[in-house]
Short mmCIF file of C-alpha atoms in Angstrom, two decimals:
data_model
loop_
_atom_site.label_atom_id
_atom_site.label_comp_id
_atom_site.label_asym_id
_atom_site.label_seq_id
_atom_site.Cartn_x
_atom_site.Cartn_y
_atom_site.Cartn_z
CA ARG H 1 -2.03 8.31 72.40
CA VAL H 2 -2.52 10.56 69.92
CA THR H 3 -2.73 9.92 65.75
CA ALA H 4 -3.05 12.85 63.87
CA VAL H 5 -3.68 13.15 60.05
CA ASP H 6 -3.99 16.03 57.42
CA ILE H 7 -4.18 15.51 53.74
CA ASP H 8 -1.82 18.89 53.72
CA GLU H 9 2.01 17.85 54.11
CA ALA H 10 2.51 21.83 54.62
CA SER H 11 -0.04 21.31 57.64
CA VAL H 12 1.36 18.16 59.56
CA GLY H 13 4.84 19.78 59.50
CA VAL H 14 3.15 22.94 61.61
CA THR H 15 1.64 20.43 64.21
CA ARG H 16 5.11 18.70 64.29
CA GLU H 17 6.58 21.76 65.03
CA ASN H 18 4.08 22.53 67.78
CA VAL H 19 3.75 19.34 69.80
CA LEU H 20 7.44 19.82 70.29
CA LYS H 21 6.75 23.47 71.17
CA ASN H 22 4.55 22.07 73.80
CA GLY H 23 6.34 19.60 75.31
CA ILE H 24 4.06 16.87 73.73
CA ASP H 25 5.93 13.45 73.70
CA PRO H 26 6.37 12.59 70.63
CA GLU H 27 5.98 8.63 71.00
CA LYS H 28 2.99 9.08 71.92
CA PHE H 29 1.75 11.55 68.62
CA THR H 30 2.06 10.03 65.48
CA LEU H 31 0.98 12.08 62.30
CA LEU H 32 0.43 11.26 58.63
CA CYS H 33 0.06 13.09 55.48
CA GLY H 34 -2.89 11.65 53.32
CA ASP H 35 -6.24 11.50 52.46
CA VAL H 36 -7.72 7.76 54.50
CA THR H 37 -11.23 8.40 52.78
CA GLY H 38 -9.22 7.15 49.25
CA ASN H 39 -6.08 5.62 50.83
CA ALA H 40 -6.67 2.01 52.31
CA ALA H 41 -3.27 1.44 53.35
CA LEU H 42 -3.45 4.71 55.03
CA ALA H 43 -6.97 3.78 56.42
CA GLN H 44 -5.43 0.52 57.69
CA ARG H 45 -2.42 2.12 59.29
CA VAL H 46 -4.96 4.66 61.12
CA GLY H 47 -6.23 1.89 62.46
CA LYS H 48 -9.82 1.14 64.14
CA GLY H 49 -11.04 1.38 68.05
CA TYR H 50 -10.20 5.37 68.91
CA ASP H 51 -12.03 6.56 72.13
CA VAL H 52 -12.39 10.17 70.67
CA VAL H 53 -12.21 11.29 66.90
CA LEU H 54 -11.35 15.47 66.34
CA ALA H 55 -12.86 16.83 62.97
CA ASN H 56 -11.96 20.25 62.53
CA ILE H 57 -13.41 20.00 58.76
CA VAL H 58 -15.87 21.98 57.20
CA ALA H 59 -19.55 20.53 57.18
CA ASP H 60 -19.73 18.94 53.32
CA VAL H 61 -15.95 16.34 54.24
CA ILE H 62 -17.72 16.05 57.81
CA ILE H 63 -20.83 14.90 55.95
CA GLY H 64 -19.22 12.78 53.09
CA MET H 65 -16.73 11.21 56.10
CA ARG H 66 -19.03 10.48 58.74
CA ARG H 67 -19.08 6.72 58.00
CA GLU H 68 -14.97 6.26 58.20
CA LEU H 69 -15.35 8.94 61.26
CA PHE H 70 -18.23 6.76 63.09
CA ASP H 71 -15.77 3.78 62.00
CA PHE H 72 -12.70 4.25 63.71
CA LEU H 73 -14.30 5.18 67.05
CA ARG H 74 -14.85 2.25 69.56
CA PRO H 75 -18.27 1.01 70.29
CA GLY H 76 -19.37 4.59 72.85
CA GLY H 77 -16.27 6.31 71.67
CA THR H 78 -17.17 9.91 70.92
CA LEU H 79 -16.70 12.28 68.04
CA ILE H 80 -16.54 16.36 68.30
CA ALA H 81 -17.00 17.85 65.52
CA SER H 82 -15.74 21.21 64.11
CA GLY H 83 -15.44 23.54 61.86
CA ILE H 84 -18.88 23.87 61.03
CA ILE H 85 -20.56 27.16 60.10
CA GLY H 86 -23.86 27.73 61.85
CA GLU H 87 -26.56 27.28 58.68
CA ARG H 88 -25.20 23.55 58.20
CA ALA H 89 -25.40 22.59 61.58
CA ASP H 90 -28.58 20.88 61.18
CA GLU H 91 -27.93 19.46 58.04
CA VAL H 92 -24.64 18.05 59.73
CA GLN H 93 -26.04 16.66 62.80
CA ARG H 94 -29.32 14.67 60.67
CA ALA H 95 -26.43 13.19 58.42
CA LEU H 96 -24.50 12.35 61.93
CA THR H 97 -27.52 10.56 63.37
CA ASP H 98 -28.70 8.96 60.03
CA CYS H 99 -25.24 7.30 60.63
CA GLY H 100 -25.58 6.15 63.65
CA PHE H 101 -24.37 8.65 65.65
CA ALA H 102 -26.07 10.04 69.09
CA CYS H 103 -25.92 14.25 68.99
CA VAL H 104 -25.39 14.92 72.43
CA ASN H 105 -23.99 18.32 72.51
CA ALA H 106 -23.39 21.64 70.24
CA ALA H 107 -21.35 24.75 71.02
CA SER H 108 -21.02 27.18 68.77
CA SER H 109 -18.63 30.40 68.47
CA ARG H 110 -18.21 32.92 66.42
CA THR H 111 -15.78 30.48 64.01
CA GLY H 112 -18.49 27.63 63.91
CA LEU H 113 -20.40 25.05 65.35
CA CYS H 114 -18.57 22.14 67.74
CA CYS H 115 -21.06 18.93 67.75
CA GLY H 116 -20.18 16.50 70.16
CA ALA H 117 -21.81 12.58 69.00
CA LYS H 118 -21.17 9.45 70.83
CA SER H 119 -21.44 6.15 68.65
CA PRO H 120 -24.03 3.59 70.37
CA PHE H 121 -23.73 1.65 73.90
CA GLU H 122 -22.74 4.90 75.40
CA ALA H 123 -24.37 7.64 74.91
CA ARG H 124 -24.86 9.58 77.90
CA GLY H 125 -21.89 10.92 79.98
CA ARG H 126 -18.77 12.92 79.96
CA LEU H 127 -16.18 12.95 77.57
CA SER H 128 -12.62 12.39 78.33
CA LEU H 129 -9.36 12.66 76.63
CA ARG H 130 -7.98 9.61 77.64
CA GLY H 131 -7.35 6.68 75.36
CA ARG H 132 -6.67 6.85 72.21
CA VAL H 133 -7.24 10.15 70.03
CA PHE H 134 -7.92 10.49 65.99
CA CYS H 135 -7.58 14.03 64.62
CA ALA H 136 -8.82 13.80 61.50
CA LEU H 137 -7.34 16.66 59.20
CA CYS H 138 -5.94 19.00 61.93
CA GLY H 139 -5.38 21.69 59.76
CA ALA H 140 -2.78 23.79 62.14
CA LYS H 141 -1.32 25.78 58.95
CA LYS H 142 -0.30 28.52 61.93
CA ARG H 143 2.81 27.77 63.29
CA GLY H 144 2.36 28.31 67.24
CA THR H 145 -1.15 26.79 67.11
CA MET H 146 -2.79 23.56 68.12
CA PRO H 147 -6.03 22.31 68.02
CA VAL H 148 -8.17 23.64 71.12
CA VAL H 149 -10.55 21.25 72.89
CA ARG H 150 -12.54 22.48 75.91
CA ARG H 151 -14.26 20.27 78.05
CA LEU H 152 -17.64 19.04 76.18
CA ASP H 153 -20.44 18.10 79.04
CA LEU H 154 -21.51 15.02 77.03
#
């Protein structure tokens, strides 16, 4: 089960198209538009207790949303934060650690850094995309593209 939220209606529309194009059961994929940090009703609708939270957004937003991202996860859940430029990686990891995350993996590419972090109670193991997944600000503005998650050893 996936819940995806973006502040941009166009991104939500393109994500909806991509879900269908990629054969994903729309009954298992909820798309919402809005700001979960400024809209209590939306945040309540999104809920809590996610196994995985994917946040493909810039460092300032990840740092600003770190408490909300933490609260969306179940104990032992995993945050995958990507879209972080290399020179901001240490700053993001410090902010996540200060919030209670255990940063357990980081991978860089030419497009930026991806940081894997777990909430307390389960700081070891492998990432599983089974269970409830929350995509914060999915940002899929390009038709035919979907966020790609490679296996991270956590």
